[in-house]
Coordinates of C-alpha atoms in Angstrom, one line a residue:
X796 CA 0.0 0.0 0.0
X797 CA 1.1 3.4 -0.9
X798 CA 0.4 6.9 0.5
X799 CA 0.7 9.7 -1.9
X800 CA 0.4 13.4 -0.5
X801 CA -0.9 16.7 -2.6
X802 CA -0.4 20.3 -1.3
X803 CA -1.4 23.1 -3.2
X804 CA 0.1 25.4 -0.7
X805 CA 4.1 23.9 0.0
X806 CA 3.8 21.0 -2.2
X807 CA 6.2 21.1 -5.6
X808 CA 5.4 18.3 -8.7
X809 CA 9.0 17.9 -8.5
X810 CA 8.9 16.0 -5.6
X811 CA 8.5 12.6 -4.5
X812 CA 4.7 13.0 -3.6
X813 CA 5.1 10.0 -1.2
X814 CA 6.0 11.8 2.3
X815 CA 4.0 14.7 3.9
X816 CA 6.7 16.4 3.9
X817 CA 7.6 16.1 -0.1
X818 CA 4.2 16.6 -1.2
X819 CA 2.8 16.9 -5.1
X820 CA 1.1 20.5 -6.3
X821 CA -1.1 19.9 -8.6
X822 CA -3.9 17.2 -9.1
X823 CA -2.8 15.9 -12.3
X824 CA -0.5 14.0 -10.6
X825 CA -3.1 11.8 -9.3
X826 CA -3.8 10.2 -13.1
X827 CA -0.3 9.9 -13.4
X828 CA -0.1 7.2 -11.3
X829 CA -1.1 4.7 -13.4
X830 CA -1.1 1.7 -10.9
X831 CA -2.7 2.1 -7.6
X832 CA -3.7 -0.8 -6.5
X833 CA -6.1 -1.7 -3.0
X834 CA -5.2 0.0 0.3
X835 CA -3.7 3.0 -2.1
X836 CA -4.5 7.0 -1.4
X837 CA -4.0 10.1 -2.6
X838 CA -4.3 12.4 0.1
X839 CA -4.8 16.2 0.0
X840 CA -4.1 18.9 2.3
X841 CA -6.5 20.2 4.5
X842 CA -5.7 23.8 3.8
X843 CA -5.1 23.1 0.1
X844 CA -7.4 24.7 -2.8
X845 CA -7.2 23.8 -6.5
X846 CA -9.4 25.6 -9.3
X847 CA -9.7 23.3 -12.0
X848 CA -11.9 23.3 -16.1
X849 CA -13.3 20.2 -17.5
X850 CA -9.8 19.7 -19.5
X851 CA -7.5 19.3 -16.0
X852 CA -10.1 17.6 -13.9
X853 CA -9.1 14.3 -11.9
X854 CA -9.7 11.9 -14.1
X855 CA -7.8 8.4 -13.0
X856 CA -7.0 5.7 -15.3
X857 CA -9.0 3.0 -15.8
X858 CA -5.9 0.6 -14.7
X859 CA -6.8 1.5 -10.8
X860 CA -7.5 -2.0 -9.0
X861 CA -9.0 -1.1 -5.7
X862 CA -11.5 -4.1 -3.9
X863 CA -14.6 -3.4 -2.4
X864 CA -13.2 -3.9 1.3
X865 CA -9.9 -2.5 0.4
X866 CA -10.3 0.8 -2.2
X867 CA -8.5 3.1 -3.6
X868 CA -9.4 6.0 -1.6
X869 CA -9.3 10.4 -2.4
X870 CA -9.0 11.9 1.0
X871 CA -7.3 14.7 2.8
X872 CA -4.6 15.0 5.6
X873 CA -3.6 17.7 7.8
X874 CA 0.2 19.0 7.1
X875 CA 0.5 20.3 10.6
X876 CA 0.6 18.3 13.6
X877 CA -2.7 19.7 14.7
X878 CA -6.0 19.2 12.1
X879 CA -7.7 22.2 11.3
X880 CA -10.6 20.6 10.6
X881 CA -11.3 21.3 7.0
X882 CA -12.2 19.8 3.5
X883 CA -9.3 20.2 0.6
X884 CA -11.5 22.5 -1.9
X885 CA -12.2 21.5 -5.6
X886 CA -13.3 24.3 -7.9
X887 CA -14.2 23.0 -11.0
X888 CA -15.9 25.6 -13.9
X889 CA -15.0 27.5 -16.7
X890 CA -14.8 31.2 -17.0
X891 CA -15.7 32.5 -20.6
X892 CA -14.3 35.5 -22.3
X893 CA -15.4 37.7 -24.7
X894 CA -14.1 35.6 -27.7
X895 CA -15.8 32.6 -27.0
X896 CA -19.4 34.3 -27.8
X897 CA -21.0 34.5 -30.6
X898 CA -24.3 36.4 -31.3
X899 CA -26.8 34.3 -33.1
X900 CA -29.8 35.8 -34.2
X901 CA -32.4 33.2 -34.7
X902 CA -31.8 32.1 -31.4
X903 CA -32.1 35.9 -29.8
X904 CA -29.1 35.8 -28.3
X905 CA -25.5 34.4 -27.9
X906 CA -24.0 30.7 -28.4
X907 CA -20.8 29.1 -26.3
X908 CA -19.6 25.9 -27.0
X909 CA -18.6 24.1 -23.8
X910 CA -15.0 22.4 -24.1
X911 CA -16.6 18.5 -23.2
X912 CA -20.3 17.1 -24.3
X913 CA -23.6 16.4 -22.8
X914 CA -24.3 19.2 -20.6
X915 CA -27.8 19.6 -20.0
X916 CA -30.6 21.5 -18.2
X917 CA -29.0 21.1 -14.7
X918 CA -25.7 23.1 -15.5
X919 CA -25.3 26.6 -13.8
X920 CA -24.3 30.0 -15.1
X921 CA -22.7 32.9 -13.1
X922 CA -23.7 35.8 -14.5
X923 CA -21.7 38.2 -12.6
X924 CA -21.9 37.4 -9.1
X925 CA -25.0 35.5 -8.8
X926 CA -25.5 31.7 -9.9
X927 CA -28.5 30.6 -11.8
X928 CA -29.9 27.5 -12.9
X929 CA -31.9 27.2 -16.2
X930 CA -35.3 28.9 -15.3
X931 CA -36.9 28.3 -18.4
X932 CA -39.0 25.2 -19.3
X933 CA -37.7 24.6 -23.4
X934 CA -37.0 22.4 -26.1
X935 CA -33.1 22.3 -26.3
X936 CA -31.8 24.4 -28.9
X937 CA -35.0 26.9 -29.0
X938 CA -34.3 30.6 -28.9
X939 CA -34.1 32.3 -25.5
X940 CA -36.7 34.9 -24.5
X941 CA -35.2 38.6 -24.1
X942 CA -34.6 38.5 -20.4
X943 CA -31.6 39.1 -18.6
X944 CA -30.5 35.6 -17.4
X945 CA -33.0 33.6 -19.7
X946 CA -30.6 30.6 -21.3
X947 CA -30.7 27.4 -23.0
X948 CA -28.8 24.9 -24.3
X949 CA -28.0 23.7 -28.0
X950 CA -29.8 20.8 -29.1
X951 CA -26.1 19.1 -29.4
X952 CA -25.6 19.0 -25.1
X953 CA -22.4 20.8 -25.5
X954 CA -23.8 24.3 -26.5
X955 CA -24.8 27.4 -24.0
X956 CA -27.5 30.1 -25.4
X957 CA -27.4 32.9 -23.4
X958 CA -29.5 36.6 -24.0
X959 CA -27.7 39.4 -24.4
X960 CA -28.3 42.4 -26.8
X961 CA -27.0 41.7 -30.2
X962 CA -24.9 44.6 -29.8
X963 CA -23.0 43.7 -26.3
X964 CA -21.2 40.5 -25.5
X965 CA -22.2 38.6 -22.5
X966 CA -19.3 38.8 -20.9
X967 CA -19.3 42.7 -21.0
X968 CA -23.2 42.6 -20.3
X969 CA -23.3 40.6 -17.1
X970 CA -19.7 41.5 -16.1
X971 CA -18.7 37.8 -15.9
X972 CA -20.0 34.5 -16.9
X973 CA -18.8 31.3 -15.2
X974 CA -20.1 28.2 -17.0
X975 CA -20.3 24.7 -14.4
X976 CA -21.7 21.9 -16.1
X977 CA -23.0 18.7 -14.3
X978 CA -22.1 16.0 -16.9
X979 CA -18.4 16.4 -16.3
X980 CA -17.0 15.7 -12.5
X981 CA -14.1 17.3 -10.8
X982 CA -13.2 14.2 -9.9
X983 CA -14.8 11.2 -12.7
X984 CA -14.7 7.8 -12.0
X985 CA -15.8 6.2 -14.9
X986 CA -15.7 2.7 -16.7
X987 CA -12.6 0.0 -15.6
X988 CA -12.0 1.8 -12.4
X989 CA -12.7 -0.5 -9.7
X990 CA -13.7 0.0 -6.0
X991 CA -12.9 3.4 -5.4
X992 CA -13.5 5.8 -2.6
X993 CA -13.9 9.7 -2.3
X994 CA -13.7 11.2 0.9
X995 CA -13.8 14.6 3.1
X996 CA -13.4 16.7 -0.2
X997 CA -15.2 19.6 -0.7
X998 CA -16.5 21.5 -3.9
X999 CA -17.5 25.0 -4.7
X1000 CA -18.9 26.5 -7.9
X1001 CA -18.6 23.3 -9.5
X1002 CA -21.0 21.5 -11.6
X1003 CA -20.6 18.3 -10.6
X1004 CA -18.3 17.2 -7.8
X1005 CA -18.1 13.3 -8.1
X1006 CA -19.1 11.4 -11.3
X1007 CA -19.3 7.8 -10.6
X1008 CA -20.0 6.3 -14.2
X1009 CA -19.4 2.8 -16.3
X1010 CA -20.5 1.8 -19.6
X1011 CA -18.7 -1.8 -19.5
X1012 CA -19.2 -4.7 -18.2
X1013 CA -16.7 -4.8 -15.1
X1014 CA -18.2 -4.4 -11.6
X1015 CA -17.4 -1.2 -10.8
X1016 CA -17.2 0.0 -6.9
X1017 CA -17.7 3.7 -6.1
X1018 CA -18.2 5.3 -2.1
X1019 CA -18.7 9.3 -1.9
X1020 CA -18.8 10.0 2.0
X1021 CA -18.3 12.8 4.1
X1022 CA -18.0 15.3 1.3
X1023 CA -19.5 18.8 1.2
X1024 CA -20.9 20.7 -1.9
X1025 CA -21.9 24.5 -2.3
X1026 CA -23.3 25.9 -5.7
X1027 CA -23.2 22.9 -7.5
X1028 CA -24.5 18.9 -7.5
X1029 CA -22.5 16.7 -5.0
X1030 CA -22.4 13.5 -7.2
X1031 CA -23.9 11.9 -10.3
X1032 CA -24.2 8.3 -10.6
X1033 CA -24.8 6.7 -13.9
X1034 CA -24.4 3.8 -16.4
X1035 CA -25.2 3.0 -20.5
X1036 CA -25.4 -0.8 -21.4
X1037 CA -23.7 -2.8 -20.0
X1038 CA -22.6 -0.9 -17.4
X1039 CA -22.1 -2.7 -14.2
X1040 CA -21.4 0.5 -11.5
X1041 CA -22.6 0.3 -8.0
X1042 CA -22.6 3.5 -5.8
X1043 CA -22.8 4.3 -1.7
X1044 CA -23.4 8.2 -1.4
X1045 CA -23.4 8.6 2.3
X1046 CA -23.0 11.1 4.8
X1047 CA -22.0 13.9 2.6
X1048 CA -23.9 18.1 2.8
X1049 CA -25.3 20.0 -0.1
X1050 CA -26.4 23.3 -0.1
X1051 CA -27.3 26.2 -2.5
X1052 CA -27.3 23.5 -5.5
X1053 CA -28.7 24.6 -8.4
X1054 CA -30.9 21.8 -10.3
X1055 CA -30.0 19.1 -8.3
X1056 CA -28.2 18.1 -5.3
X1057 CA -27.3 14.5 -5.7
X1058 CA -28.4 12.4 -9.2
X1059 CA -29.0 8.8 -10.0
X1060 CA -29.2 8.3 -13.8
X1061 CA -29.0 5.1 -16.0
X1062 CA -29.3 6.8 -18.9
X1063 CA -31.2 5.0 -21.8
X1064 CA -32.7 2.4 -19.3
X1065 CA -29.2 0.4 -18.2
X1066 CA -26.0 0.6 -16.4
X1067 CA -26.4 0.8 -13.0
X1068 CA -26.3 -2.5 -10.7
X1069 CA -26.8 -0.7 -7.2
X1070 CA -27.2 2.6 -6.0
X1071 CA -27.5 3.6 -2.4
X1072 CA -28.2 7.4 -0.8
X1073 CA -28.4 7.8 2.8
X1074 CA -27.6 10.1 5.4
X1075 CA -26.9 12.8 3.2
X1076 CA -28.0 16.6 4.3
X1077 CA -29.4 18.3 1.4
X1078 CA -30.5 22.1 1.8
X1079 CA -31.1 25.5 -0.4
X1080 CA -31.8 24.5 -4.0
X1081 CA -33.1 27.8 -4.5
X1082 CA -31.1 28.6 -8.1
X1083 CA -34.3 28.9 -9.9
X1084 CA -35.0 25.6 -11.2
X1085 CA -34.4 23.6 -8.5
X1086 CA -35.6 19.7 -10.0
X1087 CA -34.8 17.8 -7.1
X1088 CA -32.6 17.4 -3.9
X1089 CA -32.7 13.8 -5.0
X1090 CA -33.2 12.8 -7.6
X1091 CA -33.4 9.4 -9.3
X1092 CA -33.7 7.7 -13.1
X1093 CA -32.3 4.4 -11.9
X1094 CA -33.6 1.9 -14.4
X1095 CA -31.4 -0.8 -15.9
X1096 CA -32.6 -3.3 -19.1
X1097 CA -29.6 -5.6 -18.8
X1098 CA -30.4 -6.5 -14.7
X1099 CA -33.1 -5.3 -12.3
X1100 CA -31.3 -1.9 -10.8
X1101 CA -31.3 -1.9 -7.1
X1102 CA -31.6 1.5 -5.5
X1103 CA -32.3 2.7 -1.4
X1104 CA -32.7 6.3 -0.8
X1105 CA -32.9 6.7 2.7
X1106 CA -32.6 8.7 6.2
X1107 CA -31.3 11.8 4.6
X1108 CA -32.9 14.9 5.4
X1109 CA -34.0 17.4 2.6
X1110 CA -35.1 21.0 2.7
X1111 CA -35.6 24.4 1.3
X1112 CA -36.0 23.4 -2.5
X1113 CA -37.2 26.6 -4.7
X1114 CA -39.5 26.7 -7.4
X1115 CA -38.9 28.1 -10.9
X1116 CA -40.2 30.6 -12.7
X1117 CA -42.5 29.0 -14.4
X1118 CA -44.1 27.0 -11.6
X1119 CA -43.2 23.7 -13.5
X1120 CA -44.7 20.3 -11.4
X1121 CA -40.9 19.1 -10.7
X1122 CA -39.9 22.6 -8.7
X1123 CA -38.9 22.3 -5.1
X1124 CA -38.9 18.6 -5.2
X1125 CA -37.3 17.1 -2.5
X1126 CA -36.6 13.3 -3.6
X1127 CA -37.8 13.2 -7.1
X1128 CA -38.1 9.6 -8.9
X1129 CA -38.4 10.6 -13.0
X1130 CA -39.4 8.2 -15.6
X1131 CA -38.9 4.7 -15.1
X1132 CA -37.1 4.7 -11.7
X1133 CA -38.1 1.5 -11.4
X1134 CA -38.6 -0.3 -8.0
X1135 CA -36.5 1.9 -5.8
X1136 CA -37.0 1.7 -1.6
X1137 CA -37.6 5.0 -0.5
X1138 CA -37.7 5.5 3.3
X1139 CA -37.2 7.1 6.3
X1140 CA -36.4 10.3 4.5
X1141 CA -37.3 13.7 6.1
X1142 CA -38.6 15.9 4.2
X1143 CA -39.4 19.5 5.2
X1144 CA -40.0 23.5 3.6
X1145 CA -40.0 22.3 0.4
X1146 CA -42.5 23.2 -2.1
X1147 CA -43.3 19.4 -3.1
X1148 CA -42.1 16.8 -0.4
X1149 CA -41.9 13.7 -3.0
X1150 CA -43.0 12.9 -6.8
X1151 CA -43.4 9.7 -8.3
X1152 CA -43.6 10.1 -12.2
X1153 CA -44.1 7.0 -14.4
X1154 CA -42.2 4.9 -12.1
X1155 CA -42.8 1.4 -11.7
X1156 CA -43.4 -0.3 -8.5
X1157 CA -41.3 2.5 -6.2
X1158 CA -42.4 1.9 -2.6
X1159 CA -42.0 5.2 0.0
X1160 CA -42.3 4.6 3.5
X1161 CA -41.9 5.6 6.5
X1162 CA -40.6 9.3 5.6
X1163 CA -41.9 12.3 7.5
X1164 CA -42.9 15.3 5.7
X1165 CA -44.2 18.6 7.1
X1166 CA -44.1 22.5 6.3
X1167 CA -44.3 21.7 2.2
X1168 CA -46.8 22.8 0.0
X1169 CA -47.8 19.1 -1.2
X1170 CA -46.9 16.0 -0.1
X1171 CA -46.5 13.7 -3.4
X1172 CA -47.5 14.0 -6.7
X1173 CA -48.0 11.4 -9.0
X1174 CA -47.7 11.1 -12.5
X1175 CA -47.9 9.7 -16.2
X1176 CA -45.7 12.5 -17.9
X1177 CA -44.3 9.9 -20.0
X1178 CA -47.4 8.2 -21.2
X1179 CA -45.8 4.9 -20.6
X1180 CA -49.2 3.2 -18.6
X1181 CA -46.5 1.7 -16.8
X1182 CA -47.5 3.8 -12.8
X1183 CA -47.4 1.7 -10.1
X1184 CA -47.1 3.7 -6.6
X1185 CA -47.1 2.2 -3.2
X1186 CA -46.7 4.4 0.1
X1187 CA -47.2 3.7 3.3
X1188 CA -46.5 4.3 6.8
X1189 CA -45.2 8.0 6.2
X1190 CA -46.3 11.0 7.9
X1191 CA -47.4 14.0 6.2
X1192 CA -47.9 17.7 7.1
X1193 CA -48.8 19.8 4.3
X1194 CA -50.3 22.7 2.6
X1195 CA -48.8 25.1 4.9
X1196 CA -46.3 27.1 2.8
X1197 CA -47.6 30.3 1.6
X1198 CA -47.5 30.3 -2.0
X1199 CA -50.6 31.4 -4.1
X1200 CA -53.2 29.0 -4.4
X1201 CA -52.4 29.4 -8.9
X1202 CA -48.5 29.2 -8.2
X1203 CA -48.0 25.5 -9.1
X1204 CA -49.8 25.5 -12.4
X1205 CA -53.4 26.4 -12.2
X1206 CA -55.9 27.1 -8.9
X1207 CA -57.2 23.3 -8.4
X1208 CA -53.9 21.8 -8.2
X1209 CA -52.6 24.6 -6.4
X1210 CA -55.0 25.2 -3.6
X1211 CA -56.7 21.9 -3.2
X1212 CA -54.9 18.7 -3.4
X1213 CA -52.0 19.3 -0.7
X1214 CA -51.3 15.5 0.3
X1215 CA -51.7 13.1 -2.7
X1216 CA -52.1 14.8 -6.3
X1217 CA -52.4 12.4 -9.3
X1218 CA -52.0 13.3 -13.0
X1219 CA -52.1 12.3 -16.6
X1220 CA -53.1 8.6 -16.1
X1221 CA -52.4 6.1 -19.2
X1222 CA -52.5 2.5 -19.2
X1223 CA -52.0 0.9 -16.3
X1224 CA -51.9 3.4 -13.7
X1225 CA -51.8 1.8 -9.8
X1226 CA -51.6 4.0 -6.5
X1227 CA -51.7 1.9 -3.3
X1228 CA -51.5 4.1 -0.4
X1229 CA -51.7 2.6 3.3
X1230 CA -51.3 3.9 6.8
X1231 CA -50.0 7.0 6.5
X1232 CA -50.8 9.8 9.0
X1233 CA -51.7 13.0 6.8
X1234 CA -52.4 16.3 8.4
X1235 CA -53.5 19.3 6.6
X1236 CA -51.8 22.2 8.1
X1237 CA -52.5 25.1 7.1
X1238 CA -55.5 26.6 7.7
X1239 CA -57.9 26.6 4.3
X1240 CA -55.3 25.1 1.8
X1241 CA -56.7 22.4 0.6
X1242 CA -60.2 20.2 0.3
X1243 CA -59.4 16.7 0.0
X1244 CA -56.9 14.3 1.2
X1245 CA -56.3 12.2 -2.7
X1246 CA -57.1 14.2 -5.4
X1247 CA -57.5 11.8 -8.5
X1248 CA -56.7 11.8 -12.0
X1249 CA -60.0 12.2 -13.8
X1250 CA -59.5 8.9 -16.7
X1251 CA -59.0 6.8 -13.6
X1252 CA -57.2 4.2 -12.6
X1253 CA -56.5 1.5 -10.2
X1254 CA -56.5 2.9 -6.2
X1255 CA -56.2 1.7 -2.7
X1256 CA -56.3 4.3 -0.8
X1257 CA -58.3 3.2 2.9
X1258 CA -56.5 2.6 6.2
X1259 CA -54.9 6.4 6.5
X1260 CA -55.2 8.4 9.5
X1261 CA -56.3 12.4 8.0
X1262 CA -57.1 15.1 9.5
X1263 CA -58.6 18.4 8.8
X1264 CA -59.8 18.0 5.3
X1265 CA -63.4 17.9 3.8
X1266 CA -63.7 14.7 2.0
X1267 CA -60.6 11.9 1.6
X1268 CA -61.1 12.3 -2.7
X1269 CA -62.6 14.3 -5.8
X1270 CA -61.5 14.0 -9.1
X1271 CA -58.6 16.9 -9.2
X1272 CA -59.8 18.0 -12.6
X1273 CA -63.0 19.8 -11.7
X1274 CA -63.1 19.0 -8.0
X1275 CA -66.4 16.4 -8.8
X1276 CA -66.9 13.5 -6.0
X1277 CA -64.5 10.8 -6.9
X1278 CA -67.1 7.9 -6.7
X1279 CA -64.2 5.9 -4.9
X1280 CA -65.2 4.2 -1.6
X1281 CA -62.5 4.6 0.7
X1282 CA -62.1 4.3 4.7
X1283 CA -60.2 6.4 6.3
X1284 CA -60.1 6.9 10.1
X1285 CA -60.0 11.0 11.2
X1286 CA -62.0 13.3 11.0
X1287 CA -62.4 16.7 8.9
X1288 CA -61.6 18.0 12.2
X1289 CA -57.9 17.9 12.6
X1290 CA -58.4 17.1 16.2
X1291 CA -56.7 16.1 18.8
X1292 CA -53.7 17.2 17.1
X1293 CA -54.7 20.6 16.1
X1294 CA -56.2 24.1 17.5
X1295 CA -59.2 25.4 15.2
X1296 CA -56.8 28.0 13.5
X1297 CA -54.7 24.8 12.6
X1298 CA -51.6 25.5 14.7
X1299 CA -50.6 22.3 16.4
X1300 CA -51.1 22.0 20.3
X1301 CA -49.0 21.7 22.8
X1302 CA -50.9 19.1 24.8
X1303 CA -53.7 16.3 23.9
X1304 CA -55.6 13.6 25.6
X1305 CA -55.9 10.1 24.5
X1306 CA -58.4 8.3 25.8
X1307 CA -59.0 10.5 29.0
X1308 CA -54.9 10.8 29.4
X1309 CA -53.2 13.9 28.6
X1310 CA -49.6 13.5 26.8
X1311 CA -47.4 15.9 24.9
X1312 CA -48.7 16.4 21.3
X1313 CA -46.2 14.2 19.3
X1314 CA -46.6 16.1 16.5
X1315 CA -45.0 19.1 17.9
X1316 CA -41.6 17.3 17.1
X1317 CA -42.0 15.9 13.5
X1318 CA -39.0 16.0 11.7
X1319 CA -37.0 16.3 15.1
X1320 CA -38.1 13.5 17.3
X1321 CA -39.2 10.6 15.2
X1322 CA -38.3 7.6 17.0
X1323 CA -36.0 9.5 19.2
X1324 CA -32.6 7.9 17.4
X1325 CA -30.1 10.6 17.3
X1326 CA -27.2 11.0 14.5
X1327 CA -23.7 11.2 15.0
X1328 CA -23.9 14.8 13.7
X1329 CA -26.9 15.8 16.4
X1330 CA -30.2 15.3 13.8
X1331 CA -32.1 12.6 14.7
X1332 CA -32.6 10.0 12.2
X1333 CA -36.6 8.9 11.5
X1334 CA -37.8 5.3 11.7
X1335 CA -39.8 2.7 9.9
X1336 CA -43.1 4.2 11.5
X1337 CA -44.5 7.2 11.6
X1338 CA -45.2 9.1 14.4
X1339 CA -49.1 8.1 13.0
X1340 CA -48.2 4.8 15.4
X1341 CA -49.3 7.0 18.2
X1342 CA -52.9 7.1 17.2

């Protein structure tokens, strides 16, 4: 086993890199050790800082040979006797100049073309000193509205459309623009490279901080734990046929991410064996079009794809401009995430808590939502008649964020539906949902506990516990009775939980005994298990047990 040491700071690429003391500069070094082998790691320094453009990323070679209990890891160290307790920082973006724009009329504005392919809608754009995520719900390569910010990209992945008179270049327009896409990672782990680790780095500014990735057949082992990431998405995890990558993102913090915070993709429906995402913290995607704090397309034709998303906690996700369905989604399962275990999750000031959208067979349970807008919203986008939901067992607190009743796409959806809304229906289209403890929160926000897509469909939706709405289900289309026969226990009154002006109380009885309103502590006290790091870490069941 070797130990090989990186300092931005003292270090010289003239030394030996294998002592603390003769540490390497720069990161390329890293690929230029062609064989590390199990038990080998490249170490940065604490203190250490390295800005870096998709052409000088860490990119190792694919003759790496870590094992699954022994890996190659990409950690830090402390070059003084005493730690100061930091993360090595990774910038990882491109800033443009003036001669890399060019104005292009039929698409109202200016072109870039970024130096690798297959960026897409999640990459972010500093325009001067503020970071923006795409706002604008488009066809790749259409022509960008004239608004200061409004941008695109090319139908080829690799180009930026940006507005900005015909007569001013960006650059001089916004002041500066920094381009950080997520398809490329400051550090990319891609096909061949076996079993390795990423550890106790943290990114800034950067697109995409880990990019665990295979396209062959060779079981490929990556861990990304205890990293941080601000202004950008902590890690991507994907696979094309016959891709064979398995993934542990774990204990790792995300904030101020644009698009999304930590991504699970197989693209074109193969590549990725196993994919686990717990104990993450995941807070502030507020750059405009924030998609998901999770979000998953984990779907694999060559094997059944395994993927756990659980105990992480997820909050503060914006909404767009244009009040698309997908905004301020917390954990977000796309088309044809396909029998993923989401649990134990919590969930909390987002505007929607979870959405299920043509997925087959995901099952959510046991995750605790309160202080978002909606609780799950469920969908056919992709016409595939292929829908199959299943929660149970989570707790829900919802409709008591104060957006506008027409904010998230038009009045019924927005104002009346705040637990379980269900859309565009094709096919086959299955929602079972089972003890679950759903509590409308806020005040007048909402009518019924399930509203219903009106072609139908396939429901099971007795044995909840609700309280405070009128009626458990209308069709959400024109707010009609439903016609389903379901059996819920609750009451239209959200007692005992509640006051009258919805605020929860402080105290309750249960048959004749008075308790503390467990309620009061969703989110905080569920299960009373405390994390390492001081949050407390929900449970199988909800606190709807206590009923």
């Amino acid at each position: 086993m070797a130990d090989y040491y990186l300092d931005n700071n003292r270090g010289s690429d003239s030394n030996s890199g294998t002592s603390a003391s003769a540490p390497w500069k720069n990161l390329s070094k890293i690929a230029a050790v062609t064989a590390a082998a199990a038990g080998d790691a490249f170490l940065l320094a604490d203190d250490s800082e390295w800005t870096l453009t998709p052409s000088t990323r860490v990119v190792p070679p694919t003759t790496w040979t870590g094992a699954q209990h022994n890996p190659v890891i990409i950690g830090k160290y402390s070059p003084s006797s005493q730690s100061t307790g930091q993360r090595p920082l990774i910038i990882c973006n491109v800033e443009t100049v003036v001669g890399d724009w060019t104005y292009n009329a039929g698409l109202n504005g200016w072109t870039y073309l970024y130096p690798t392919a297959h960026i897409n809608r999640a990459v972010l754009l500093r325009l001067g000193d503020s970071w923006l995520a795409n706002t604008y719900d488009m066809t790749a390569g259409a022509a960008v509205e004239s608004v200061n910010g409004r941008f695109n990209i090319g139908a080829d992945a690799q180009t930026v459309i940006l507005y900005a008179p015909a007569g001013t270049n960006p650059v001089d327009y916004y002041g500066k623009v920094v381009v950080s896409a997520q398809a490329s990672g400051a550090i990319t782990l891609s096909s061949g490279r076996k079993w390795i680790t990423v550890q106790d780095i943290a990114f800034r500014e950067t697109g995409c901080g880990v990019l665990c990735y295979s396209s062959d057949a060779l079981a490929a082992g990556y861990v990304v734990e205890r990293c941080r990431s601000d202004i950008g998405c902590l890690a991507t995890v994907g696979g094309a046929s016959p891709g064979n990558v398995r993934a542990w993102i774990r204990d790792n913090e995300v904030y101020d991410f644009g698009a999304i915070g930590i991504h699970v993709n197989s693209s074109g429906g193969a590549g990725i064996a196993y994919a686990e995402v717990y104990r993450n913290r995941i807070d502030r995607g507020v750059h405009g079009w924030a998609q998901g704090g999770i979000y998953l397309q984990c779907r694999n034709a060559a094997r059944d794809a395994i993927c756990f998303v659980h105990h992480n906690e997820i909050s503060n996700c914006g909404w767009g401009t244009k009040d698309k369905s997908l905004d301020g989604c917390g954990i977000y399962a796309e088309t044809g995430s396909d029998g993923a275990m989401i649990y134990g999750n919590v969930v909390h000031d987002c505007y929607v808590a979870m959405q299920d959208n043509s997925g087959r067979r995901n099952i959510w349970s046991g995750n605790v939502i309160y202080n978002c807008r909606r609780g799950i919203r469920i969908t056919d986008e992709a016409l595939n008649g292929q829908m199959d939901h299943i929660s149970y067992n989570n707790t829900f607190f919802v409709g008591d964020l104060s957006q506008n009743a027409s904010s998230f796409g038009n009045t019924v959806q927005g104002a009346d539906y705040p637990a379980y809304w269900m859309h565009r229906p094709t096919g086959t289209f299955k929602v079972t949902a089972k003890n679950n403890l759903i509590v409308k929160s806020g005040g007048q926000r909402g009518r019924a506990v399930f509203g219903l897509p009106a072609s139908g469909g396939t429901f099971n939706l007795s044995g909840n516990w609700t309280y405070g709405f009128e009626t458990d289900a209308l069709n959400a289309s024109d707010n009609s009775a439903s016609g389903l026969s379901i059996t819920n226990a609750g009451t239209s009154d959200p007692s005992p939980y509640l006051n009258t002006d919805y605020s929860l109380k402080t105290t309750i009885s249960i048959g004749g005994i008075p308790m503390p309103n467990p309620l009061r502590n969703a989110g905080t006290y569920v299960q009373g298990v405390t994390l390492r790091n001081g949050r407390t870490q929900p449970g199988m069941t909800p606190i709807g047990a206590y009923q």
